[in-house]
Coordinates of C-alpha atoms in Angstrom, one line a residue:
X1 CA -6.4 19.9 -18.2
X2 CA -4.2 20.3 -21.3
X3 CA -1.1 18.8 -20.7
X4 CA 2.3 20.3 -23.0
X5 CA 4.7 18.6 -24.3
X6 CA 8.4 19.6 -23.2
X7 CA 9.1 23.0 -23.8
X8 CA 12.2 24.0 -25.3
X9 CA 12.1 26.7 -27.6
X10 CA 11.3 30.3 -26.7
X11 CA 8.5 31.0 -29.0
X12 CA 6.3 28.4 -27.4
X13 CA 7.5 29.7 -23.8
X14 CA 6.0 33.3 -24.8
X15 CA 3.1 31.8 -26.2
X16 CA 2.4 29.9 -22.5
X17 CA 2.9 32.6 -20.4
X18 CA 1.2 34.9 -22.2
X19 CA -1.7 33.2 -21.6
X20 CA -0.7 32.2 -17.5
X21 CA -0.2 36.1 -17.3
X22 CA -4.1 36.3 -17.5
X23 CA -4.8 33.3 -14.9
X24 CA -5.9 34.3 -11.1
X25 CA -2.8 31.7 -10.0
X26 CA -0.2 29.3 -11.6
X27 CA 1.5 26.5 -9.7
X28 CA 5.3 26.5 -9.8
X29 CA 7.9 23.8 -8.7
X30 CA 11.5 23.1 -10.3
X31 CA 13.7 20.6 -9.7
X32 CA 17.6 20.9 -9.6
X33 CA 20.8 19.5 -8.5
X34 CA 22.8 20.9 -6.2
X35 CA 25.1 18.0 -4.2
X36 CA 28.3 18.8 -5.9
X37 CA 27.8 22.7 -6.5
X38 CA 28.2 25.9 -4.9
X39 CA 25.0 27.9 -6.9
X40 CA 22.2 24.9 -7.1
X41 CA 21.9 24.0 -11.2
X42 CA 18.2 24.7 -12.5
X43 CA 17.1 21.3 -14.8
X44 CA 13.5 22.0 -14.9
X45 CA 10.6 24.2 -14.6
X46 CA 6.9 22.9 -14.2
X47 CA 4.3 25.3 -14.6
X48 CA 0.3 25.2 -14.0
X49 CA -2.8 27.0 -14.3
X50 CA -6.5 25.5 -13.7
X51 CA -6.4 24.4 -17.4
X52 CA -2.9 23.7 -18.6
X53 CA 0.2 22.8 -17.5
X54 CA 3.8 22.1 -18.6
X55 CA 7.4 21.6 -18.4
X56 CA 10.1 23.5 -19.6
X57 CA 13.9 22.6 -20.0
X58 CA 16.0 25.3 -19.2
X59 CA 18.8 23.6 -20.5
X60 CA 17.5 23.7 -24.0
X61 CA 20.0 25.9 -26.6
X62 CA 18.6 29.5 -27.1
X63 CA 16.1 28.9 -24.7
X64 CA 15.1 32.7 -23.2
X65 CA 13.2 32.8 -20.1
X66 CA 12.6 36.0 -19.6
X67 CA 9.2 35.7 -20.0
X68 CA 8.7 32.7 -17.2
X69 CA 10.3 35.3 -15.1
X70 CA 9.0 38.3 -15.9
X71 CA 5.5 36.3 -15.0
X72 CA 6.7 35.3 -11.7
X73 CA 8.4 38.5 -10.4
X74 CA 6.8 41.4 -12.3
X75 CA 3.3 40.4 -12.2
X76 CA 1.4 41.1 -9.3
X77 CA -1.8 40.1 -10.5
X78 CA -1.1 36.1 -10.8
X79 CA -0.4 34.5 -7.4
X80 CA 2.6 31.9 -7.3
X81 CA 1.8 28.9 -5.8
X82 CA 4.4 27.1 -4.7
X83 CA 5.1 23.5 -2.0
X84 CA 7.5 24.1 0.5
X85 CA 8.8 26.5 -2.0
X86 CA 12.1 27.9 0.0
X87 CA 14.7 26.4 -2.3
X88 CA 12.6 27.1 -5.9
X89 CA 12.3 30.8 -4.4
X90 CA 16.0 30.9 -3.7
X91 CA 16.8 29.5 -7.6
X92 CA 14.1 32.4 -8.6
X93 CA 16.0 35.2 -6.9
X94 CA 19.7 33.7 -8.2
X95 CA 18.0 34.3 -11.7
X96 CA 16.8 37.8 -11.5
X97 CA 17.4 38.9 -8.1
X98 CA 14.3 39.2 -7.1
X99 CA 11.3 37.0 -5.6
X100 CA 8.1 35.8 -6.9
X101 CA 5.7 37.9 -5.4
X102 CA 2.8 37.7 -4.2
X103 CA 3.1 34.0 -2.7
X104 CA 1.2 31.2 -1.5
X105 CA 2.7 27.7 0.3
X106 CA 0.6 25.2 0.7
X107 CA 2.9 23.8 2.9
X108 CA 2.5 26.6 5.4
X109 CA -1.0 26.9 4.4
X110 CA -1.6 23.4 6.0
X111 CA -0.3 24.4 9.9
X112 CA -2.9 26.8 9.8
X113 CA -5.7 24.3 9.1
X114 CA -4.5 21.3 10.8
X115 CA -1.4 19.9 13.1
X116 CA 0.4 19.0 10.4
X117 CA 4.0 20.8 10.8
X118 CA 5.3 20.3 7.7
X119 CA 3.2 17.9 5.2
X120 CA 5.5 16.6 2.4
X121 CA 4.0 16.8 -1.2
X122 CA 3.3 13.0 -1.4
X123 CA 0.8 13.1 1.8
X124 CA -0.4 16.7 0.8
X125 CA -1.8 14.7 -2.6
X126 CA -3.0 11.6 -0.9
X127 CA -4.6 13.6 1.8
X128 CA -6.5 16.2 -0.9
X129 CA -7.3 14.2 -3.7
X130 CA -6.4 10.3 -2.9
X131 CA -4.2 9.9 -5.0
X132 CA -0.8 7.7 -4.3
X133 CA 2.1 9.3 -5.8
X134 CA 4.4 6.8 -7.7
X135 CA 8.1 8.2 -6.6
X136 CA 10.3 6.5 -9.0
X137 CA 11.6 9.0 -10.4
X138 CA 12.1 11.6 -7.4
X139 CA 16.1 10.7 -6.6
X140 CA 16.8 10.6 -10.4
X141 CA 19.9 13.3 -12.2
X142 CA 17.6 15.8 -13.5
X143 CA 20.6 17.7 -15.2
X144 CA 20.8 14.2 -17.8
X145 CA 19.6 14.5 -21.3
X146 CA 17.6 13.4 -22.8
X147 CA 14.6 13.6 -20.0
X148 CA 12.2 10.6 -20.4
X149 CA 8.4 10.5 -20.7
X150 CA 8.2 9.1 -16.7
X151 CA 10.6 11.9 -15.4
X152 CA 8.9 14.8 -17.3
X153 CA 5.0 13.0 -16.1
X154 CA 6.8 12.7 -12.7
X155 CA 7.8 16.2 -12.3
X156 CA 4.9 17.3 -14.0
X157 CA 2.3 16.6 -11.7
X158 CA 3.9 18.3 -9.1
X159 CA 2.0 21.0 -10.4
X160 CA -1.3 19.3 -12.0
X161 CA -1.9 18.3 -8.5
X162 CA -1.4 21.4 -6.6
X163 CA -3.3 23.4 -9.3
X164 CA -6.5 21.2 -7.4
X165 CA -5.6 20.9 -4.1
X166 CA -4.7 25.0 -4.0
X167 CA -8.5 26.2 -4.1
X168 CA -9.7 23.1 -1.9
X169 CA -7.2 24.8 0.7
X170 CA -8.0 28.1 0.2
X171 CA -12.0 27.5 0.8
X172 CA -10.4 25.8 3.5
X173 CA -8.7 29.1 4.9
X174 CA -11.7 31.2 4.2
X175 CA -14.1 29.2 6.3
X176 CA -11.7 28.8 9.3
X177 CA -11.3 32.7 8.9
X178 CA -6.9 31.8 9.5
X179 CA -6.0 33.2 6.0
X180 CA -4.5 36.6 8.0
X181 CA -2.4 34.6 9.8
X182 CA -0.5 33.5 7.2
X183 CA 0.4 36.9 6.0
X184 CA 3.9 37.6 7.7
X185 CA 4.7 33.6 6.6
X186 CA 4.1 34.1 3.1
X187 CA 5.6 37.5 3.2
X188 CA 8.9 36.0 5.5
X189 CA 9.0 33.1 2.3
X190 CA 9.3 36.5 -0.5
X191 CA 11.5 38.1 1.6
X192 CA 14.4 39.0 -0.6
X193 CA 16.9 38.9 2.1
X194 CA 16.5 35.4 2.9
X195 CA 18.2 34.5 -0.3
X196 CA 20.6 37.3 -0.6
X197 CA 23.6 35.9 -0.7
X198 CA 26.6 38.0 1.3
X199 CA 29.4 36.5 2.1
X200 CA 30.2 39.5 4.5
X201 CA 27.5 38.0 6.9
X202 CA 28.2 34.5 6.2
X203 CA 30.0 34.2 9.9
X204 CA 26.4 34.5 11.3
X205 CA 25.6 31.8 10.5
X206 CA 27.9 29.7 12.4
X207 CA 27.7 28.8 16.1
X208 CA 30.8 30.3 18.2
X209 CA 30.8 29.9 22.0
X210 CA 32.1 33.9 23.1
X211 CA 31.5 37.1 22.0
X212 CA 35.2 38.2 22.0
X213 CA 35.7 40.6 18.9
X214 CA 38.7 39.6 18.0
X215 CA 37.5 35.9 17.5
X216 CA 34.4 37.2 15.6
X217 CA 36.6 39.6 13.6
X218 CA 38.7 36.5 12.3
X219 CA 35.3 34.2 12.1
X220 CA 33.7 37.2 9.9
X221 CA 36.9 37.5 7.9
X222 CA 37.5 33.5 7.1
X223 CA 33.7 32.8 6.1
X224 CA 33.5 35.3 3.8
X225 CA 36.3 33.8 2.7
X226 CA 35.3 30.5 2.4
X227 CA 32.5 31.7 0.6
X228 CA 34.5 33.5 -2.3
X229 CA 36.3 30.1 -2.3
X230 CA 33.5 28.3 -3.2
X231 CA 32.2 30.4 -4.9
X232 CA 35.1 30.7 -7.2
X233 CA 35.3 26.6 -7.5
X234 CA 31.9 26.3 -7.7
X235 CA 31.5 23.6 -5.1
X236 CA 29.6 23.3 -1.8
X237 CA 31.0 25.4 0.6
X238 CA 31.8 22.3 3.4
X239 CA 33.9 21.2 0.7
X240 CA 36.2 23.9 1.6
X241 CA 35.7 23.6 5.3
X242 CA 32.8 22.6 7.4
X243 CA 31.0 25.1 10.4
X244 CA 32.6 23.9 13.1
X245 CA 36.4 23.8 11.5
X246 CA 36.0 27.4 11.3
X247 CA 34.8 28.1 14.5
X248 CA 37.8 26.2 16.3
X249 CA 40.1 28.1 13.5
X250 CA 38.8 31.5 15.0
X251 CA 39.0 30.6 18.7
X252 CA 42.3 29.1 18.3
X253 CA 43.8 30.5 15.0
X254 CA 47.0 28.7 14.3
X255 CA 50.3 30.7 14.4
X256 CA 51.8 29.4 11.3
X257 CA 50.7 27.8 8.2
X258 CA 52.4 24.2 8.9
X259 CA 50.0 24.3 11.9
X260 CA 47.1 23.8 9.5
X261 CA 48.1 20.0 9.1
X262 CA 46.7 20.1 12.7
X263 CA 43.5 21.0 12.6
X264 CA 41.0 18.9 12.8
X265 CA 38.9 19.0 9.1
X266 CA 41.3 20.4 7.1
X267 CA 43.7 17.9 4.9
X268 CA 46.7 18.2 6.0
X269 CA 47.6 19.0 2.5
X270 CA 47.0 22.6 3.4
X271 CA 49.9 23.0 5.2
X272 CA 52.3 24.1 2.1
X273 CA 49.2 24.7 -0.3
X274 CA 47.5 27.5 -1.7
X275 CA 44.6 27.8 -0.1
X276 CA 46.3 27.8 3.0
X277 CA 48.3 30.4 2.0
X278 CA 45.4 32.6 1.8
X279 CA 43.6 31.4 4.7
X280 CA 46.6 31.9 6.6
X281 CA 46.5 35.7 4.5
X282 CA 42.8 36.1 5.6
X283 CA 43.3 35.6 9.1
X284 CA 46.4 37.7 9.6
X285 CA 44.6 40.7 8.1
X286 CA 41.3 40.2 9.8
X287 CA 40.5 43.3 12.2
X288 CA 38.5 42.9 15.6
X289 CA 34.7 43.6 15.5
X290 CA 34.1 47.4 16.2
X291 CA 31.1 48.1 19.3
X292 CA 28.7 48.9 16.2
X293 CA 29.2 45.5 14.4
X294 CA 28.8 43.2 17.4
X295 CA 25.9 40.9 16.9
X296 CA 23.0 41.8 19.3
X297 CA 22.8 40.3 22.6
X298 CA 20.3 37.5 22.8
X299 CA 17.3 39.1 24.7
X300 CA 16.8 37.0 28.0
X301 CA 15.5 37.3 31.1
X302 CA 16.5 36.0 34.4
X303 CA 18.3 32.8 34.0
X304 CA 15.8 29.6 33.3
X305 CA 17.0 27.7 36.0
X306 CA 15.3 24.6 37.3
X307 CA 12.2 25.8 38.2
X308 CA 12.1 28.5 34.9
X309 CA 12.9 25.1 32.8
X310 CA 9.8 23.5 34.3
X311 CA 7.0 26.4 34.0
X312 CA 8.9 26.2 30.0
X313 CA 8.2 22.3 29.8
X314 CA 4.7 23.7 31.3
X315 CA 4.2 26.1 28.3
X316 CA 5.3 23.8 25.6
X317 CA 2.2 21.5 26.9
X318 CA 0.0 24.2 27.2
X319 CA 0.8 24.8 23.4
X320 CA 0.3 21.1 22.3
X321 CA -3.5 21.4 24.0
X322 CA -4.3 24.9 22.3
X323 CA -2.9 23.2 19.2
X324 CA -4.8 20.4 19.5
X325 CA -7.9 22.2 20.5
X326 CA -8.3 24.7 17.2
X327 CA -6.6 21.8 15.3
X328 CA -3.5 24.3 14.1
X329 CA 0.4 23.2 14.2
X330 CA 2.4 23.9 17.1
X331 CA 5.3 25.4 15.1
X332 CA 2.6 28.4 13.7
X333 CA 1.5 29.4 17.5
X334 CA 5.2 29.5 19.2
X335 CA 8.8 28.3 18.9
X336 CA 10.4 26.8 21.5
X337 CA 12.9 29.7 21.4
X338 CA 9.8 32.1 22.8
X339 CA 8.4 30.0 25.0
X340 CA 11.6 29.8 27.2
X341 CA 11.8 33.6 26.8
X342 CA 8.7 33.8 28.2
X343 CA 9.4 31.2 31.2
X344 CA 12.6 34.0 32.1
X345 CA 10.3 37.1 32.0
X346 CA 11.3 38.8 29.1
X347 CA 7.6 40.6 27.5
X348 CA 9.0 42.7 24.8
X349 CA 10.3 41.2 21.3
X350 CA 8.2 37.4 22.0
X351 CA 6.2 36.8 19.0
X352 CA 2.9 35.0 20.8
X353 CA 2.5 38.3 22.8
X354 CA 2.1 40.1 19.7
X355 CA -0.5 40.5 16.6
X356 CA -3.4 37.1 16.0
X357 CA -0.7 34.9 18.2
X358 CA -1.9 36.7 21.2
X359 CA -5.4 36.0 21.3
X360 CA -4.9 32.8 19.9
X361 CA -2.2 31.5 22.8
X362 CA -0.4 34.3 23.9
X363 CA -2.7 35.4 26.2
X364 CA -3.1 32.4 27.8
X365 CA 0.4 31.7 28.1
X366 CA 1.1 34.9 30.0
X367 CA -1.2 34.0 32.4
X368 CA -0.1 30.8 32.9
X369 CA 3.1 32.2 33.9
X370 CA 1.3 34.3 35.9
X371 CA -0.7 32.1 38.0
X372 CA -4.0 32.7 36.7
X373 CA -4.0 29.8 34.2
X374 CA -4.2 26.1 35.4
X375 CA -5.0 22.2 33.7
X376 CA -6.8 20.1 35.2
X377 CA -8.5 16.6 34.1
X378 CA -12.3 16.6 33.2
X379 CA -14.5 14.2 31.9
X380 CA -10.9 12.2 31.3
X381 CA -9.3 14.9 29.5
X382 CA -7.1 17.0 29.8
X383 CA -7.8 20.6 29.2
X384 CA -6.3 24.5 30.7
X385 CA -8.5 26.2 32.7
X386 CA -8.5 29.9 34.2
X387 CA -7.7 29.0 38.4
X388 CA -11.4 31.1 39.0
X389 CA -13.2 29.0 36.4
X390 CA -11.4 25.4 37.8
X391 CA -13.6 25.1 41.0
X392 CA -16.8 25.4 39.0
X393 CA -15.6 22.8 37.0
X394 CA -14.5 20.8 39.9
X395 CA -17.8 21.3 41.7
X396 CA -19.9 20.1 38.3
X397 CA -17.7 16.9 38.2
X398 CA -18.6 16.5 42.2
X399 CA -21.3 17.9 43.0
X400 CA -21.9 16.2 46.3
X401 CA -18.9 17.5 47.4
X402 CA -19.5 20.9 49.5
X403 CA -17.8 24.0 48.7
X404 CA -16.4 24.5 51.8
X405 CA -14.8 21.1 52.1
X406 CA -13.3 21.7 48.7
X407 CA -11.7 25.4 49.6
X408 CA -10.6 23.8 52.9
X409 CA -8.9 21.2 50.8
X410 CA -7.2 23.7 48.9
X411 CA -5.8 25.5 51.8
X412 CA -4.4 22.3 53.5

């Protein structure tokens, strides 16, 4: 593989992609800082195709990207391969508004060929191609200049590597027959709206016990403004105030602005400053939620309870055998979340009754809430069972034991 030097001028960035433009895939990653900033600070592209690969500063003067972008959003014919790719997606869409498209993780690629749940790049390399990654350089200030030779070799391999491991994977994929599984995943990852950023619906986001409009009208109003405030600063949004400060400031908004200096999280500095002034401003012009703009009701069933708790805990075991059986991850079968839907009765809206997830564990999970499904140990292992197919396998492990005996057993 042909290895570039740093790019930094726009001539030799058209002449690369105009030749990516023509591979089947290209491997992207970026690195970035983003601990002291509201909008995360792009310090370096890596780029790879099966035969080349390189780095490009997007700090350099001049420097015009529009054609690395225009190859990773406009052109549908390259696939974008990315490594737990949700934060260079996000940087992506900052740029140009838009996602690269269409979209391959190996990250998620892995839960659908083994149990791993979420494989960081160093094992995903030692795993494929055993290699051991040397990570010297991975908590260095990427936004420094000049770059050295080990930062830019460092970064660069991000790609080199996945630009090898990517069709070992995909062979992977095609022999299992999973690859359609991870359609709505990879599709969910290019989702635009994930990385939209509106402050107007920055309040869901944050955990508030109640649904009293009033409280979510002043919760809406005060993280959309926190937002514009960091926004306007540029600085991490909990630098302004964290979650949970404005939670407590919606259910118990203070009456004037020297009450501030009283809630917890906030310096008490606010309590003659500007900001507080308009916080104060924000919340005394915040309006009640109408019917409309309440948030949707949580769908649930009948209240777990102990026994619901239990046939969950019974689920979530059920999913760790399947798992283990048809070596997959957990996470890509069923979330918790669903399982304990499923425990309280609710059959509409739960993702493993629905599309591949049914006939891969749905179905069984339904009717192991339904009686029909049941685990038992044979041979020393643990394995689910349908309840009609369990006394055959109880009569093969003891098969000088009558079937009578066995049924009167049961009915004792």
């Amino acid at each position: 593989m042909k290895i570039h030097k740093l790019i930094t001028t726009s001539d030799a960035l058209a002449d690369l992609c105009s030749r990516l433009a023509k591979s089947e895939f290209v491997c992207v990653d970026t690195e970035f800082m983003r601990e002291s900033t509201y909008w995360p600070e792009l310090c370096l592209i890596q780029i790879a195709d099966a035969n080349e690969a390189a780095a490009i500063d997007p700090k350099a003067p001049d420097l015009d990207l529009s054609p690395l972008l225009d190859l990773l959003v406009d052109n549908e014919d390259v696939l974008k391969i990315f490594h737990a790719g949700g934060q260079d997606v996000e940087i992506i869409y900052n740029l140009t508004g838009k996602t690269p498209h269409p979209i391959f993780d190996t990250q998620i690629a892995m839960m659908a060929i083994s149990q791993s749940e979420q494989i960081g790049y160093s094992n995903l390399v030692e795993s494929w191609l055993g290699l051991v990654i040397d990570k010297g350089a991975r908590f260095t200030d990427w936004s420094r200049r000049p770059l050295t030779e080990r930062q830019i070799e460092y970064a660069i391999g991000d790609v080199t590597h996945l630009s090898k491991i990517f069709p070992k994977i995909l062979k992977r994929l095609i022999k299992t027959g999973r690859g359609q599984w991870l359609d709505a995943e990879m599709e969910r990852l290019a989702d635009p709206d994930n990385y939209r950023n509106d402050a107007q619906s920055a309040w869901l986001k944050i955990k508030a016990a109640g649904r009293n409009p009033a409280m979510l009208g002043r919760l809406r109003a005060i993280a959309a403004w926190r937002e514009y405030e960091a926004q306007d600063k540029n600085i991490p949004r909990g630098r302004i105030a964290r979650d949970e400060t404005l939670a407590d400031i919606a259910s118990h908004p203070p009456k004037t602005q020297a009450d501030l200096a009283k809630v917890r999280g906030l310096s008490t500095g606010w309590k003659d400053n500007d900001i507080g002034k308009r916080l104060m401003q924000t919340l005394a012009d915040a309006q009640p939620l109408s019917e409309a703009e309440m948030p949707p009701k949580t769908p649930r069933g009948a209240p777990l309870g102990k026994e619901g708790a239990l046939v969950a805990d019974l689920l979530k075991l059920l999913l760790k055998i399947r798992a283990r059986e048809i070596d997959v991850a957990a996470r890509l079968l069923a979330r918790s979340d669903d399982l304990e839907l499923l425990a309280a009765g609710v059959r509409k809206g739960v993702s493993v009754l629905e599309g591949w997830r049914y006939g891969v564990f749905g179905r069984d999970a339904l009717d192991l809430v339904e009686g029909k499904l049941a685990f038992a140990v044979v041979n020393g292992r643990l394995k689910m069972t349908h309840v009609d197919e369990l006394h055959g396998d109880m009569r093969e492990a003891n098969p000088e034991t009558p079937a009578v005996e066995q049924e009167a057993g049961e009915e004792e």
